[in-house]
Coordinates of C-alpha atoms in Angstrom, one line a residue:
M1 CA -40.3 85.2 0.7
K2 CA -36.6 86.9 -0.2
K3 CA -36.0 86.2 3.2
L4 CA -36.9 82.5 3.2
F5 CA -34.6 82.1 0.5
F6 CA -31.7 83.2 1.0
S7 CA -32.4 81.7 5.1
S8 CA -32.3 78.4 2.9
I9 CA -28.9 79.3 1.2
I10 CA -27.2 80.5 4.2
L11 CA -28.3 77.0 5.8
S12 CA -27.0 74.9 3.2
L13 CA -23.9 76.4 2.9
I14 CA -23.2 76.0 6.9
L15 CA -24.1 71.8 6.4
Q16 CA -21.7 71.9 3.5
A17 CA -19.1 73.3 5.2
C18 CA -19.8 71.1 8.1
S19 CA -19.5 67.7 6.2
E20 CA -16.3 68.7 3.9
P21 CA -14.0 68.3 6.9
K22 CA -15.6 64.8 8.2
A23 CA -15.4 63.9 4.6
A24 CA -11.9 64.3 4.3
T25 CA -11.3 63.0 7.7
E26 CA -13.2 59.4 6.9
A27 CA -11.2 59.6 3.2
T28 CA -7.6 59.9 5.7
T29 CA -9.0 57.0 7.9
V30 CA -6.1 54.4 7.9
P31 CA -7.8 51.2 9.0
S32 CA -6.2 49.2 12.1
L33 CA -4.9 45.6 11.3
P34 CA -3.7 43.3 13.2
V35 CA -0.7 41.9 12.3
Y36 CA 2.0 38.7 12.1
T37 CA 5.5 38.5 12.3
V38 CA 7.2 36.0 10.5
N39 CA 9.0 33.7 12.3
E40 CA 11.4 30.3 12.2
A41 CA 10.4 27.4 14.3
D42 CA 11.6 23.9 14.1
A43 CA 8.5 21.6 13.0
H44 CA 6.9 18.4 11.3
T45 CA 4.9 18.2 8.8
I46 CA 3.0 14.6 7.7
K47 CA 3.4 13.6 4.2
E48 CA 0.7 11.2 2.6
Y49 CA 1.1 8.6 0.3
P50 CA -1.4 6.4 -1.9
A51 CA -0.8 2.8 -0.5
A52 CA -1.6 -0.9 -1.2
I53 CA -2.2 -4.0 1.9
R54 CA -1.5 -7.1 1.0
G55 CA -1.6 -10.1 3.4
I56 CA 1.7 -11.5 4.3
T57 CA 0.8 -14.5 2.4
D58 CA -2.0 -14.2 -0.8
I59 CA -1.7 -17.7 -2.5
E60 CA -4.3 -18.7 -5.1
I61 CA -5.9 -22.0 -4.9
R62 CA -5.5 -23.8 -7.9
T63 CA -6.2 -27.3 -8.7
Q64 CA -3.7 -30.0 -9.9
V65 CA -6.0 -32.4 -11.9
G66 CA -8.8 -32.2 -13.7
G67 CA -12.3 -33.5 -13.0
T68 CA -15.5 -32.1 -11.5
L69 CA -16.0 -30.5 -8.3
E70 CA -18.0 -32.4 -6.0
R71 CA -18.1 -30.6 -3.0
V72 CA -17.3 -26.9 -1.8
Y73 CA -16.5 -27.3 2.3
V74 CA -16.0 -23.4 2.5
D75 CA -18.3 -20.0 2.1
E76 CA -16.2 -16.2 0.7
G77 CA -15.1 -15.0 3.6
A78 CA -14.5 -17.6 6.0
Y79 CA -11.3 -17.9 8.0
V80 CA -9.4 -21.4 7.8
T81 CA -6.9 -23.2 9.1
K82 CA -3.8 -24.9 7.4
G83 CA -4.5 -28.2 6.3
Q84 CA -8.1 -27.5 6.3
L85 CA -10.5 -29.2 3.4
L86 CA -11.7 -26.8 0.8
F87 CA -12.7 -28.5 -2.2
K88 CA -13.2 -32.1 -2.9
I89 CA -12.9 -33.5 -6.7
N90 CA -14.5 -36.5 -8.4
E91 CA -11.8 -39.0 -7.0
R92 CA -13.4 -42.2 -8.8
P93 CA -11.4 -42.0 -12.0
F94 CA -7.8 -41.5 -9.6
R95 CA -9.2 -44.2 -7.6
E96 CA -9.4 -46.7 -10.7
Q97 CA -6.1 -44.9 -12.1
L98 CA -4.3 -46.5 -8.9
N99 CA -6.1 -50.0 -8.7
I100 CA -4.6 -50.4 -12.3
T101 CA -0.8 -49.4 -11.4
I102 CA -1.3 -51.6 -8.3
A103 CA -2.3 -54.6 -11.1
N104 CA 0.7 -53.6 -12.9
V105 CA 3.4 -53.8 -10.1
N106 CA 2.4 -56.9 -9.3
A107 CA 2.5 -58.0 -13.4
A108 CA 6.0 -56.6 -13.0
K109 CA 6.1 -58.7 -10.1
A110 CA 5.7 -61.9 -11.5
A111 CA 7.6 -61.0 -14.3
L112 CA 10.8 -60.3 -12.6
I113 CA 10.5 -64.0 -11.0
N114 CA 10.0 -65.5 -14.4
T115 CA 13.4 -64.3 -15.5
Q116 CA 15.2 -65.3 -12.4
L117 CA 13.7 -69.0 -12.3
E118 CA 15.4 -68.3 -15.8
I119 CA 18.8 -67.4 -15.1
D120 CA 17.7 -70.3 -12.5
K121 CA 17.6 -72.9 -14.7
L122 CA 20.3 -71.6 -16.9
T123 CA 23.2 -71.4 -14.8
P124 CA 23.9 -74.8 -13.8
L125 CA 23.5 -75.8 -17.7
V126 CA 25.9 -73.0 -18.8
Q127 CA 28.8 -74.3 -15.6
N128 CA 28.0 -77.9 -17.0
K129 CA 28.9 -76.3 -20.5
V130 CA 25.2 -78.0 -21.8
V131 CA 24.2 -74.4 -23.4
S132 CA 26.1 -71.5 -24.0
D133 CA 26.8 -68.8 -22.0
F134 CA 24.5 -66.5 -24.2
Q135 CA 21.4 -67.9 -23.4
L136 CA 22.3 -67.4 -19.7
K137 CA 23.1 -63.5 -20.8
S138 CA 20.3 -63.2 -22.2
A139 CA 18.1 -64.2 -19.4
Q140 CA 20.0 -61.8 -17.2
A141 CA 19.0 -59.2 -19.4
A142 CA 15.6 -60.1 -19.3
H143 CA 15.7 -59.9 -15.7
Q144 CA 17.6 -56.5 -15.5
V145 CA 14.2 -55.6 -17.6
A146 CA 11.8 -57.0 -15.5
L147 CA 13.1 -55.2 -12.5
S148 CA 13.2 -52.0 -14.1
N149 CA 9.8 -52.6 -15.2
L150 CA 8.9 -53.3 -11.5
E151 CA 10.4 -50.0 -10.5
Q152 CA 8.6 -47.8 -13.0
A153 CA 5.6 -49.2 -11.7
K154 CA 6.2 -48.9 -8.3
A155 CA 6.4 -44.7 -9.3
M156 CA 3.7 -44.8 -11.4
V157 CA 1.8 -46.5 -8.1
E158 CA 3.5 -43.4 -6.1
N159 CA 2.4 -40.7 -9.1
A160 CA -1.5 -42.1 -9.1
K161 CA -1.5 -41.5 -5.0
I162 CA -0.4 -38.6 -5.5
D163 CA -3.3 -37.4 -8.0
L164 CA -5.7 -39.0 -5.8
G165 CA -4.6 -37.3 -2.7
Y166 CA -5.1 -33.6 -5.3
S167 CA -8.8 -34.8 -5.5
N168 CA -8.6 -33.3 -1.8
V169 CA -7.6 -29.4 -2.0
H170 CA -6.5 -28.2 1.5
A171 CA -5.7 -24.7 2.8
P172 CA -1.9 -24.4 2.5
V173 CA -1.8 -21.6 5.4
S174 CA -4.4 -20.3 7.9
G175 CA -6.6 -17.2 6.6
Y176 CA -9.2 -15.8 5.1
I177 CA -11.1 -17.2 1.5
G178 CA -11.6 -15.0 -1.3
R179 CA -14.1 -15.3 -4.0
L180 CA -15.5 -18.9 -5.0
P181 CA -15.8 -18.5 -8.9
K182 CA -16.4 -22.2 -9.2
R183 CA -19.5 -24.3 -8.1
Q184 CA -20.3 -27.7 -7.1
G185 CA -20.5 -29.3 -10.1
S186 CA -18.0 -27.0 -12.2
L187 CA -15.6 -29.4 -14.8
L188 CA -12.0 -28.0 -13.4
S189 CA -8.7 -28.3 -15.1
P190 CA -5.1 -27.0 -14.0
T191 CA -4.8 -24.9 -16.9
D192 CA -8.0 -22.7 -16.0
V193 CA -7.1 -19.1 -16.3
E194 CA -9.2 -18.3 -12.7
A195 CA -8.1 -19.9 -9.5
L196 CA -10.4 -22.0 -7.3
T197 CA -10.1 -19.5 -4.5
T198 CA -7.7 -17.5 -2.6
V199 CA -6.6 -17.7 0.8
S200 CA -5.0 -14.5 2.6
N201 CA -3.0 -14.7 5.9
V202 CA -3.7 -10.6 6.7
S203 CA -2.7 -11.6 10.8
Q204 CA 0.2 -9.1 9.8
V205 CA 0.0 -6.8 6.7
Y206 CA 2.3 -6.0 3.8
V207 CA 1.2 -1.8 2.9
Y208 CA 3.1 -0.6 -0.2
F209 CA 4.0 2.8 -1.1
S210 CA 6.3 4.7 -3.6
L211 CA 8.3 8.1 -2.8
G212 CA 9.7 10.2 -5.6
E213 CA 12.9 10.9 -5.9
I214 CA 13.6 14.0 -4.1
D215 CA 11.3 12.5 -1.0
F216 CA 13.5 9.5 -0.6
I217 CA 16.5 11.7 -0.7
Q218 CA 14.9 13.7 2.3
F219 CA 13.9 10.5 3.5
K220 CA 17.3 9.2 3.9
N221 CA 19.2 12.5 4.7
Q222 CA 16.6 13.6 8.1
N223 CA 17.2 9.6 9.7
L224 CA 19.8 8.1 11.3
G225 CA 22.6 5.5 10.2
T226 CA 25.3 5.0 7.6
T227 CA 24.0 2.5 5.5
L228 CA 20.4 2.4 4.1
S229 CA 19.9 -0.8 6.0
D230 CA 21.0 1.1 9.4
K231 CA 18.2 3.7 8.7
V232 CA 15.5 1.7 7.9
K233 CA 16.3 0.0 11.3
N234 CA 16.1 3.8 13.0
L235 CA 13.0 4.6 11.1
P236 CA 9.9 5.6 13.0
P237 CA 6.7 3.9 13.1
V238 CA 4.5 5.1 10.0
T239 CA 0.6 5.6 10.5
L240 CA -1.9 4.7 8.6
E241 CA -4.7 6.3 7.1
L242 CA -7.8 4.3 6.0
A243 CA -10.0 4.6 2.3
D244 CA -13.0 6.8 4.6
K245 CA -10.4 9.1 6.4
S246 CA -9.9 7.5 9.9
A247 CA -6.6 6.5 11.5
Y248 CA -5.9 2.8 11.3
Q249 CA -5.3 2.3 15.6
E250 CA -2.2 0.0 14.9
V251 CA 1.1 1.8 13.8
G252 CA 3.6 0.3 11.3
K253 CA 7.2 -0.2 10.7
I254 CA 8.7 0.1 7.5
D255 CA 11.4 -3.1 7.0
V256 CA 12.0 -2.8 3.2
V257 CA 12.8 -0.4 0.8
N258 CA 12.9 -1.6 -2.7
G259 CA 16.3 -2.2 -4.9
Q260 CA 16.2 0.2 -7.5
F261 CA 13.9 3.0 -8.5
D262 CA 11.0 2.4 -11.5
P263 CA 12.0 3.7 -14.5
N264 CA 8.5 4.5 -16.0
T265 CA 7.4 6.6 -12.6
G266 CA 10.3 7.7 -11.6
S267 CA 9.6 6.5 -7.9
I268 CA 11.0 3.7 -5.3
M269 CA 8.8 1.6 -3.8
L270 CA 9.1 1.0 0.0
R271 CA 7.1 -1.7 2.3
A272 CA 5.5 -1.2 6.3
T273 CA 4.5 -3.9 8.0
F274 CA 1.1 -3.1 10.2
P275 CA -0.1 -5.8 12.8
N276 CA -3.8 -6.6 12.0
P277 CA -5.2 -8.0 15.4
Q278 CA -8.4 -7.9 14.9
G279 CA -8.7 -8.9 11.0
I280 CA -9.7 -5.3 10.2
L281 CA -7.2 -5.2 7.0
R282 CA -8.0 -7.3 3.9
S283 CA -5.8 -7.6 1.3
G284 CA -6.7 -5.4 -1.6
N285 CA -7.3 -2.5 1.2
T286 CA -6.1 0.8 0.0
G287 CA -5.4 3.4 2.2
K288 CA -2.7 6.2 2.5
I289 CA 1.0 5.8 4.8
Q290 CA 1.3 8.8 7.0
L291 CA 5.0 10.0 7.2
K292 CA 6.3 12.4 9.2
I293 CA 8.9 15.1 8.0
K294 CA 11.1 17.0 9.8
H295 CA 12.0 21.0 9.1
D296 CA 14.4 22.7 10.9
H297 CA 14.3 26.4 10.6
A298 CA 11.0 26.4 8.7
I299 CA 9.1 29.6 8.1
L300 CA 5.4 29.3 9.4
V301 CA 2.6 31.3 8.1
P302 CA -0.7 30.7 10.0
Q303 CA -3.3 29.4 7.3
E304 CA -6.2 32.1 8.4
A305 CA -3.3 34.9 7.4
T306 CA -3.4 33.5 3.3
V307 CA -6.2 34.2 0.5
E308 CA -6.4 31.5 -1.5
V309 CA -7.0 32.7 -5.0
Q310 CA -7.9 30.2 -8.2
D311 CA -5.2 27.1 -6.5
K312 CA -3.1 30.1 -5.6
V313 CA -2.2 31.1 -1.8
F314 CA -1.0 34.8 -1.3
V315 CA -0.7 36.8 2.1
Y316 CA -0.5 41.1 2.1
A317 CA 2.9 41.7 3.6
L318 CA 4.1 44.9 5.3
D319 CA 6.7 47.2 3.9
G320 CA 8.6 49.4 6.3
A321 CA 5.8 52.0 6.1
N322 CA 3.1 49.7 6.7
K323 CA 1.8 49.7 3.0
V324 CA 1.0 46.6 2.3
T325 CA 1.7 43.8 -1.1
K326 CA -0.1 41.0 -2.1
K327 CA 2.4 38.3 -2.4
Q328 CA 1.9 34.5 -3.8
I329 CA 3.6 31.7 -1.6
Q330 CA 4.3 28.4 -2.0
I331 CA 3.0 25.5 0.2
V332 CA 6.1 23.3 1.1
G333 CA 3.2 21.2 3.6
R334 CA 1.6 21.5 6.8
S335 CA 2.0 21.5 10.6
G336 CA -0.9 22.3 13.1
N337 CA -2.7 25.0 11.8
N338 CA 0.2 26.5 9.9
Y339 CA 1.6 26.7 6.6
L340 CA 5.5 25.7 5.6
I341 CA 6.2 28.0 2.8
G342 CA 9.2 28.6 0.9
D343 CA 11.8 32.1 1.0
E344 CA 9.4 34.3 -0.4
L345 CA 9.1 35.3 3.4
Q346 CA 11.8 35.6 5.6
S347 CA 12.0 35.6 9.8
G348 CA 10.8 39.2 10.6
D349 CA 8.7 40.0 8.0
R350 CA 5.4 41.3 8.4
I351 CA 1.9 40.4 7.4
V352 CA -1.8 41.2 7.8
H353 CA -3.1 38.6 10.3
K354 CA -6.9 39.1 9.5
G355 CA -9.6 41.4 8.1
F356 CA -8.0 41.7 4.9
D357 CA -10.8 40.9 2.9
R358 CA -11.0 44.8 1.6
L359 CA -7.3 45.7 1.6
Q360 CA -5.2 46.4 -2.0
D361 CA -1.6 46.6 -3.0
G362 CA 0.0 50.0 -1.8
M363 CA -3.0 50.5 1.0
Q364 CA -1.2 52.1 3.9
I365 CA -2.7 50.4 7.1
A366 CA -2.1 50.9 11.0
P367 CA -0.8 47.7 12.4
E368 CA -2.4 46.8 15.8
T369 CA 0.3 46.4 18.5
K370 CA 0.1 42.4 19.9
K371 CA 2.3 40.0 21.0
V372 CA 3.4 38.0 18.0
L373 CA 1.7 35.3 17.7
A374 CA 3.6 31.2 18.2
A375 CA 3.4 29.2 15.5
K376 CA 1.9 25.5 16.6
T377 CA 3.4 22.8 15.6
N378 CA 3.1 18.8 15.5

């Protein structure tokens, strides 16, 4: 028994002696990780701005006269051509008014003839001094009044014709019909708050978006031209992202820059015009204008070499002794699979590229010898 006991103690001492160097070796093992060397490159980023889409003409169709809506000739969403009949208002009151004004014209003509007859009768009598010229002058004045009444009656006829014409509502431009809030039998008035409908010409569309002051300064500085008008003419085409994140297949051209900043928002409005041959875009659509921004000598960092914690982005930077430090970076933009960052890193700095899940500040690593990664830019 004593022999067995001593044998067990000796065996345990031997195992402990063998394991201690192994543990020490494990404790001093330095992880080998790939390292990326930060470099500078010219890059482009895409900045997106919320945009509102409007037809090149969006016209509210309103009645010019009051009355009962008798017929509706179109349906919502239909395409109409300029001059096409859209609505008909009961015309009987306007036709009767026209008849009355025509009768008034005939009466005014008869009155004018009577005043002329009176002048013709009095003229020789005045010449022969049978009557005084006062009666002739009174007849001539009455003739002028009758002439004015006739002109007024004729004007009333033309006004009645206009009102009668307004009982037929035509499309002022070609385009798509909007919502139809009024139906057959509705009582209409020129003072109605709600329009009969709208007609939108969307053969081309205007896309409105706004830039903040800093973005606008950058926008101006990176484009050629001495004046803002020159810069607008030299602007490259812009793209549009639709509400479902798909790209609109046509490119647009910025053609208008507002004259002043909005004091409430601190932004300035720009307008881009896009062709819309298929009629895909409609007035009231929304999307995002995508502007390509050029960056010279930008510092690029692969997105996969970063860690995001509570909306903050970090990298693991290496010092000369290959010890890592967790450093927050500011994202200026994205170019392909890379981040454009601020001045937190300089060209030539090294960061851990992958495998940094268990890294801690001050930990030493063994950088893997590999070719410096080239940043992919747009």
